Short mmCIF file of C-alpha atoms in Angstrom, two decimals:
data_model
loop_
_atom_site.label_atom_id
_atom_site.label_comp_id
_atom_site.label_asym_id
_atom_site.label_seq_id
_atom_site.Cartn_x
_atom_site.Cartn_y
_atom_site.Cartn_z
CA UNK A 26 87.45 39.07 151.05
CA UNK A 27 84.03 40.63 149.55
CA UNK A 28 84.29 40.54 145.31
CA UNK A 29 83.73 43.73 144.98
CA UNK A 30 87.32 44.67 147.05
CA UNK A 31 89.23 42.50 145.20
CA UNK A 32 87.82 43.96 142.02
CA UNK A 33 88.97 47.34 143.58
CA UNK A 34 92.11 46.06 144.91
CA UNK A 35 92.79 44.47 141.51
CA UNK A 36 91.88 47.64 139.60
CA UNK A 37 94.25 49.90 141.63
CA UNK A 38 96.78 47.09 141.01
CA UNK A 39 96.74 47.62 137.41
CA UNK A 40 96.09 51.80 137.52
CA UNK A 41 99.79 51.44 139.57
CA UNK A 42 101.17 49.84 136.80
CA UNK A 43 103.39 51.66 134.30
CA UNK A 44 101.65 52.55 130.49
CA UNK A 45 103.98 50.81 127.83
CA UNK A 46 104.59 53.49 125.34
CA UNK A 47 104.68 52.61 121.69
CA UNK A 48 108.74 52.81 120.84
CA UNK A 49 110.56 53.13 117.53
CA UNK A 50 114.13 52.25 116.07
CA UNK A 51 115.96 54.72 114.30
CA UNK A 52 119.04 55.00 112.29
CA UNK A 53 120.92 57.23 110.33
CA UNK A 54 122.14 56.52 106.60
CA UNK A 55 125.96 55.46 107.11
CA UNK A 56 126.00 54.68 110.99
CA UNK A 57 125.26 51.47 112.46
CA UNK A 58 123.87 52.93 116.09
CA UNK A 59 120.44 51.99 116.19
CA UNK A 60 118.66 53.98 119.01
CA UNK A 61 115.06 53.45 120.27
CA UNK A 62 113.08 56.29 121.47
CA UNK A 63 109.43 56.93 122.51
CA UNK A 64 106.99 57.32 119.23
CA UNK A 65 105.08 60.72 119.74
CA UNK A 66 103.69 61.25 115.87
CA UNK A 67 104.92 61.75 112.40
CA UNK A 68 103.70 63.61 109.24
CA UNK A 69 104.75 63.27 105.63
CA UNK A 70 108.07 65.34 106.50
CA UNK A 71 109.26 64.80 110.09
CA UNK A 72 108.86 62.38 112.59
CA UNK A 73 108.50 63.55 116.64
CA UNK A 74 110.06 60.99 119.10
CA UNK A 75 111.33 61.13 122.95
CA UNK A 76 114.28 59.96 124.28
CA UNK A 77 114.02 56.70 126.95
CA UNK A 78 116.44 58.21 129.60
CA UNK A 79 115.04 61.86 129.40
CA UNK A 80 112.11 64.28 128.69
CA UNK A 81 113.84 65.62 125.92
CA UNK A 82 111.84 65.77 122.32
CA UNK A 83 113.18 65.50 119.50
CA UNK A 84 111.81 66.05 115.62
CA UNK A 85 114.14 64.04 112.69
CA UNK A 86 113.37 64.78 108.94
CA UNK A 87 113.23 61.48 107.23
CA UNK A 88 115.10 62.47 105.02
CA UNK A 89 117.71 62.92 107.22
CA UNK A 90 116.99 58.81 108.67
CA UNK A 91 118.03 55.27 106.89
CA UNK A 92 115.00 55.07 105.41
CA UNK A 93 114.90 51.38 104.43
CA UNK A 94 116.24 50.46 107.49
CA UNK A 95 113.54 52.53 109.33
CA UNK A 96 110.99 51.02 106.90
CA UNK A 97 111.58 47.17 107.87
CA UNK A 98 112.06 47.55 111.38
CA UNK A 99 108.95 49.98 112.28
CA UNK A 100 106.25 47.91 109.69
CA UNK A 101 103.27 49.71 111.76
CA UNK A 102 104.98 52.93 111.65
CA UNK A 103 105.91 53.01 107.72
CA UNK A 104 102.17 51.99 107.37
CA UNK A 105 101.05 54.80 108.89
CA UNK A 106 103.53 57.38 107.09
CA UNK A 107 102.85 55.57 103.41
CA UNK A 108 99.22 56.32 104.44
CA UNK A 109 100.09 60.07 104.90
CA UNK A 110 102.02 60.52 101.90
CA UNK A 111 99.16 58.84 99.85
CA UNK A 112 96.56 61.18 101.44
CA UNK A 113 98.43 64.17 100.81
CA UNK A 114 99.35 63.28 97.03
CA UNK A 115 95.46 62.35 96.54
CA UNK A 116 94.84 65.87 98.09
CA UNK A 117 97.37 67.51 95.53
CA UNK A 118 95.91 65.67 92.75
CA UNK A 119 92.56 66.78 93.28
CA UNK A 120 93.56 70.50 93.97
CA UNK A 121 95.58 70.24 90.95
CA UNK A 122 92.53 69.14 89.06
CA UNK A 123 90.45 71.96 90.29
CA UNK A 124 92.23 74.13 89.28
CA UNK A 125 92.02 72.89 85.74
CA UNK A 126 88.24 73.74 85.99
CA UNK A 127 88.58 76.56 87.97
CA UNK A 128 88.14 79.76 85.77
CA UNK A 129 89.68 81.90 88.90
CA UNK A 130 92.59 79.61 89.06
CA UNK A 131 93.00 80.08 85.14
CA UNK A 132 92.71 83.70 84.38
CA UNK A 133 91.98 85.55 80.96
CA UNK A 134 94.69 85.76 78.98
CA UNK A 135 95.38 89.18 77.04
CA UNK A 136 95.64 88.54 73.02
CA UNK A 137 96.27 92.10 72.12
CA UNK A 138 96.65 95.69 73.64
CA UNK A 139 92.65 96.21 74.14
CA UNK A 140 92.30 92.93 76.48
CA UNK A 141 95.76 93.78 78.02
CA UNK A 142 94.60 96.92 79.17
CA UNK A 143 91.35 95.87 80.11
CA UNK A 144 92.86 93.58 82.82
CA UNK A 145 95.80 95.78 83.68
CA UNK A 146 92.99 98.34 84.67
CA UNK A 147 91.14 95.20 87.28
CA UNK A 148 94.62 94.93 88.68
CA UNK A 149 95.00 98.16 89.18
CA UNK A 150 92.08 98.51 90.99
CA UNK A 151 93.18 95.55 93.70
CA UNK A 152 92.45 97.09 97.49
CA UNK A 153 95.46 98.52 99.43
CA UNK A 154 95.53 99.74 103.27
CA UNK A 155 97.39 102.72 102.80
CA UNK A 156 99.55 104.00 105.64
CA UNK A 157 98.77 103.22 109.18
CA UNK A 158 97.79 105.73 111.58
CA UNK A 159 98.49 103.33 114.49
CA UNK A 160 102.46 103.40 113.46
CA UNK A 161 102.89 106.43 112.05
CA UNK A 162 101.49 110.29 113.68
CA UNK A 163 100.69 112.25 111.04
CA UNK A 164 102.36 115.60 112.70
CA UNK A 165 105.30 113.81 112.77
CA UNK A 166 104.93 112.86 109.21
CA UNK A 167 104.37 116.31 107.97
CA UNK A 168 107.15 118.39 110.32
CA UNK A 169 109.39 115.98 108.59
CA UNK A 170 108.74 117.61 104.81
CA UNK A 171 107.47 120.42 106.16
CA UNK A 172 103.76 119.92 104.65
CA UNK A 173 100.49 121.56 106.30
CA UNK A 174 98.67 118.95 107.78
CA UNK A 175 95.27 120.40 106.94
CA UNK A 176 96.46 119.57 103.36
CA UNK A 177 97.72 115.67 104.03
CA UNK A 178 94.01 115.01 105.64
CA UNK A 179 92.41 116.62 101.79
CA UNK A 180 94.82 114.40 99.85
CA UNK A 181 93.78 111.43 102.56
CA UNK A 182 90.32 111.75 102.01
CA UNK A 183 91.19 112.86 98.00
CA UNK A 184 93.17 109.43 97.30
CA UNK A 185 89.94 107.00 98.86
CA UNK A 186 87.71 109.20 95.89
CA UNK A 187 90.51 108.65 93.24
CA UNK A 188 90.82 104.96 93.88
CA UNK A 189 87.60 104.76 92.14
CA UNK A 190 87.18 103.91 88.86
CA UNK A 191 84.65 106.93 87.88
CA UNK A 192 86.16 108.85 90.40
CA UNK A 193 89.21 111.94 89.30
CA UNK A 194 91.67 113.40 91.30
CA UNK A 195 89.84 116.76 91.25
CA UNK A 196 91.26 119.78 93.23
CA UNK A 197 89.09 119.75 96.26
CA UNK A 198 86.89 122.56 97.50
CA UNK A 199 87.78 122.85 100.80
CA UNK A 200 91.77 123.51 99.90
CA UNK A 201 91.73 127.00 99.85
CA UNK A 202 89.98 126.79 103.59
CA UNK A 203 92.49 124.60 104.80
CA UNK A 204 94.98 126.63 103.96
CA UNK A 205 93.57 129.74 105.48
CA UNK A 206 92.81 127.66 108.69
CA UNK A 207 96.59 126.96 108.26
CA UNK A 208 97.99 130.20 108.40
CA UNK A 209 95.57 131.27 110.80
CA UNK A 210 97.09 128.61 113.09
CA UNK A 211 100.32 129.73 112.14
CA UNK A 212 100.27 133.01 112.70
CA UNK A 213 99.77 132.75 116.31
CA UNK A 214 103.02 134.16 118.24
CA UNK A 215 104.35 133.17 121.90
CA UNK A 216 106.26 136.52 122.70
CA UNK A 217 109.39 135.83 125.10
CA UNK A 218 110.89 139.35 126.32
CA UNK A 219 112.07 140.99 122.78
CA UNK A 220 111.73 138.08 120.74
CA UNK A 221 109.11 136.81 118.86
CA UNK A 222 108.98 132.77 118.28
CA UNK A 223 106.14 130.90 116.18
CA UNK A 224 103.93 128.02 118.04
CA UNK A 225 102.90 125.57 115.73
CA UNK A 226 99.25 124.66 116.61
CA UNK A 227 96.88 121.99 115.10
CA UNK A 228 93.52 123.28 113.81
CA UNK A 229 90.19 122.42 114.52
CA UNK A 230 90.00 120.33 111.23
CA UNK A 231 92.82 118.30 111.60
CA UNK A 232 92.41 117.03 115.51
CA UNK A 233 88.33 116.58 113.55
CA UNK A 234 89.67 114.94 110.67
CA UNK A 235 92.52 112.39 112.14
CA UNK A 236 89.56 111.37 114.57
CA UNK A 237 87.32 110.58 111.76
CA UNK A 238 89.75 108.54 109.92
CA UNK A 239 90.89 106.61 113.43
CA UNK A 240 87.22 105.50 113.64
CA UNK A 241 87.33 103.65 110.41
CA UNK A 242 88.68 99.99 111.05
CA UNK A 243 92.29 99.81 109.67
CA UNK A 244 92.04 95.52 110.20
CA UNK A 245 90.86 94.32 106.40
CA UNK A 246 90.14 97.84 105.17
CA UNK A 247 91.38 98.21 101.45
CA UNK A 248 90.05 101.63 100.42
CA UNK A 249 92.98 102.63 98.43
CA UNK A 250 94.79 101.15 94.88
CA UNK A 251 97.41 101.77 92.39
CA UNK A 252 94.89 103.54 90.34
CA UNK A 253 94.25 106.39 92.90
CA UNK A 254 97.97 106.08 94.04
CA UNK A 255 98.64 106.97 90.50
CA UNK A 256 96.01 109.52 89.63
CA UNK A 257 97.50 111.68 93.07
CA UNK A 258 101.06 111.57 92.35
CA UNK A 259 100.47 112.65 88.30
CA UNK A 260 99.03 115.37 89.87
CA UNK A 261 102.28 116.46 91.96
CA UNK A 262 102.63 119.48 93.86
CA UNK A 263 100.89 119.54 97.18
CA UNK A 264 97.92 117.11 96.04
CA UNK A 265 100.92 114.87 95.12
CA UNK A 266 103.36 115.27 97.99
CA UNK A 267 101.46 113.93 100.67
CA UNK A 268 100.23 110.73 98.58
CA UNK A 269 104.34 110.18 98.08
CA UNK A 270 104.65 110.64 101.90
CA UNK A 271 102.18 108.23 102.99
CA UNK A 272 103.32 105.64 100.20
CA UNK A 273 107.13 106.06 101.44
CA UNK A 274 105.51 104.62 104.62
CA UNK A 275 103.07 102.13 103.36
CA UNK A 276 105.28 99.26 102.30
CA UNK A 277 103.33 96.51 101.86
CA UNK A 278 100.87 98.69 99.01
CA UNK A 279 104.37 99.98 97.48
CA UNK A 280 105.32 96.42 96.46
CA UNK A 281 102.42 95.27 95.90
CA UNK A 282 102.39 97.92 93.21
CA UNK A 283 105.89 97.33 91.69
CA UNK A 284 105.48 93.53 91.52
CA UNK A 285 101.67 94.25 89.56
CA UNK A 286 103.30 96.40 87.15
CA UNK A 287 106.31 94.40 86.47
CA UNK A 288 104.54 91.35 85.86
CA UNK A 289 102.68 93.38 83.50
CA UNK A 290 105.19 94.47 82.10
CA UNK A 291 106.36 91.23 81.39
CA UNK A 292 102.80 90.34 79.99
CA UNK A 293 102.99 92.99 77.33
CA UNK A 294 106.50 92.18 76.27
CA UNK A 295 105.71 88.46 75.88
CA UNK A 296 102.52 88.93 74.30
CA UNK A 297 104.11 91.67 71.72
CA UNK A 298 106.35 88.82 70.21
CA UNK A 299 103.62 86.32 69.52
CA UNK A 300 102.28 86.42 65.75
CA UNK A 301 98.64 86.89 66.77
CA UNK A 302 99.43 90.01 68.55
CA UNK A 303 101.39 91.67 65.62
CA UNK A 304 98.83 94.11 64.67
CA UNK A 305 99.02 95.55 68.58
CA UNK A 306 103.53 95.13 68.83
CA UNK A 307 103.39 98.94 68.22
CA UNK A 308 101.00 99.85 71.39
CA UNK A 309 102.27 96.69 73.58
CA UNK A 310 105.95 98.19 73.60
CA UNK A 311 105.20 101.66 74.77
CA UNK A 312 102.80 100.58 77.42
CA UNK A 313 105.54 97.89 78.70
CA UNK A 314 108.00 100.65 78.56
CA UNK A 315 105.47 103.01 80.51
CA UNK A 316 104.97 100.00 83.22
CA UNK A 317 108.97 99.26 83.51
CA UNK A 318 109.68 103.07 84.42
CA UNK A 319 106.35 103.55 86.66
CA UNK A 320 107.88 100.41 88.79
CA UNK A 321 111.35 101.93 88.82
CA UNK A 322 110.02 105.81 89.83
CA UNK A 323 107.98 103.77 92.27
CA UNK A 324 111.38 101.53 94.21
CA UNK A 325 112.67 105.02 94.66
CA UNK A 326 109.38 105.92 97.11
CA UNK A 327 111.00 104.52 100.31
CA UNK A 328 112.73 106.13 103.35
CA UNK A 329 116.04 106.41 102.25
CA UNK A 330 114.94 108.75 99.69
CA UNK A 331 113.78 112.26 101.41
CA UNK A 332 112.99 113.93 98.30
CA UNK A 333 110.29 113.61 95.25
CA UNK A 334 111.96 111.74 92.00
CA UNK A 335 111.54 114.53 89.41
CA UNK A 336 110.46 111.31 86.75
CA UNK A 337 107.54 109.86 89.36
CA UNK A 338 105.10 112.48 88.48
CA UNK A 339 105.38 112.53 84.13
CA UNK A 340 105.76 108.13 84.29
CA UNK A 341 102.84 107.69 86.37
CA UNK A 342 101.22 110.87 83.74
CA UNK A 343 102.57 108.64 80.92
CA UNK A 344 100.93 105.31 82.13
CA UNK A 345 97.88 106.70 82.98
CA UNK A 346 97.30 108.18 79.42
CA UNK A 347 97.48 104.68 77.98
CA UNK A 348 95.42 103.13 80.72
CA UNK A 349 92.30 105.73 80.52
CA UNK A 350 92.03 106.37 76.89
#
């Protein structure tokens, strides 16, 4: 027979052979069975093995295993988790010292009202996404409280310009045009034999101005924070309503909000017992009064409540006067 067949020969010989998988013994604390499965991989919390007589797969905790059982009769194994757990604690370690030099990871601490303020009012400008207009239709939103929609899309576009520092919830020119496009729409009449019954129709500036805001991407967009949210619903009435509408349906910026001015809260009332901060106790316990009732007018913004809290609009007033002295 030529060489080179019996190297093939020999090589399909040994293809045809069976792989020897890598097996490991395991036990549990307290039972003496001792079962050997299939070794698939391990990290520093669980360990993935397959049973000998079936496919199945099968993940045990090690803290759930004998552990020094496991650890003398797997050596190679152990190795390999001991090396894991070393990595992992040398990767904590390191992370933990980073953050000891890291002046992000460390923050400014407030040592009276002035510097308290000062980062209460970076907080409060933190992005938000407002409410979605892929979950929620906006007609639907306002039949519900029976708001004009021409006025929803001025408060939308209104809250974007309050969110910014410089910028003020200022009435906006085009109101008193939105509301005349409003009752033009309105007024319309579908006449049925003798009676008379109103057709609700959308204007021109509402289909205009829901396509304008569809176009910008919702994804990472944060246009909005607790500063405008709280500049639009001081101002109450219908610049305020539909800011309370679309926060009722914007979870996710609601508490967001609460837990920033709780923990501020918190701040001020800590900080107003320390002896340094003596000279500012008498300003640090109104404005962590002003926080704890903004946060509780705020938990009351959600859909099981269907009307405005009469307190929402005076304690977000009341914070914002000792916010933007």
């Amino acid at each position: 027979m030529p060489v080179h067949r019996a190297l093939l020969l020999l090589t399909f010989i040994l293809t045809a052979l069976p792989v020897l998988a890598e097996t490991v013994q395991l036990r549990r604390p307290g039972n003496a069975t001792v079962i050997i499965f299939e070794y698939i991989t391990l990290d520093e919390e669980a360990i993935m093995v397959k049973r000998l007589d079936s496919d199945a797969v099968l993940s045990y905790k090690w803290e759930d295993l004998d552990l020094d059982w496991v650890s003398k009769n797997n050596p190679k194994l152990w190795a390999e988790r001991q090396q894991l757990l070393a990595e992992a604690k040398s990767l904590k370690k390191m992370s933990k010292k980073e953050a000891e030099v890291d002046p992000f990871a460390q923050g400014i601490a407030a040592t009276d009202t002035k510097s308290m303020v000062k980062n209460l009012l970076i907080s409060l400008q933190d992005g938000l996404k407002g409410m979605s207009l892929s979950t929620n239709r906006v007609e639907v939103v306002c039949s519900e409280f029976q708001l004009e929609e021409n006025l929803f899309w001025l408060a939308f576009d209104e809250l974007k310009q309050a969110s910014l520092l410089s910028g003020k919830a200022e009435p906006s020119a085009r109101t008193e045009v939105a509301v005349e496009e409003t009752r033009d729409a309105n007024s319309k009449t579908k006449v049925q034999g003798k009676s008379t019954t109103k057709t609700k129709v959308r204007t021109a500036a509402s289909t205009a101005a829901e396509a304008a805001a569809r176009k910008s991407p919702e994804g990472d967009s944060r246009p909005y924070n607790s500063l405008g949210y709280l500049r639009m619903l001081a101002e109450g009435g219908t610049r305020g309503k539909p800011v309370w509408m679309m926060l009722r349906r914007a979870t996710a910026d609601r508490e967001t909000m609460m837990a920033m001015l709780e923990r501020y809260a918190k701040l001020c009332g800590d900080l107003s017992v320390q002896p340094q901060a003596a000279a500012s106790k008498a300003e640090l316990v109104p404005l962590k009064k002003a926080l704890e009732n903004c946060a509780e007018s705020l938990a009351k913004v959600n859909r099981e409540n269907n009307a405005v809290e009469v307190r929402l609009q005076s304690d977000c007033r009341t914070l914002l006067a000792l916010v933007l002295r």
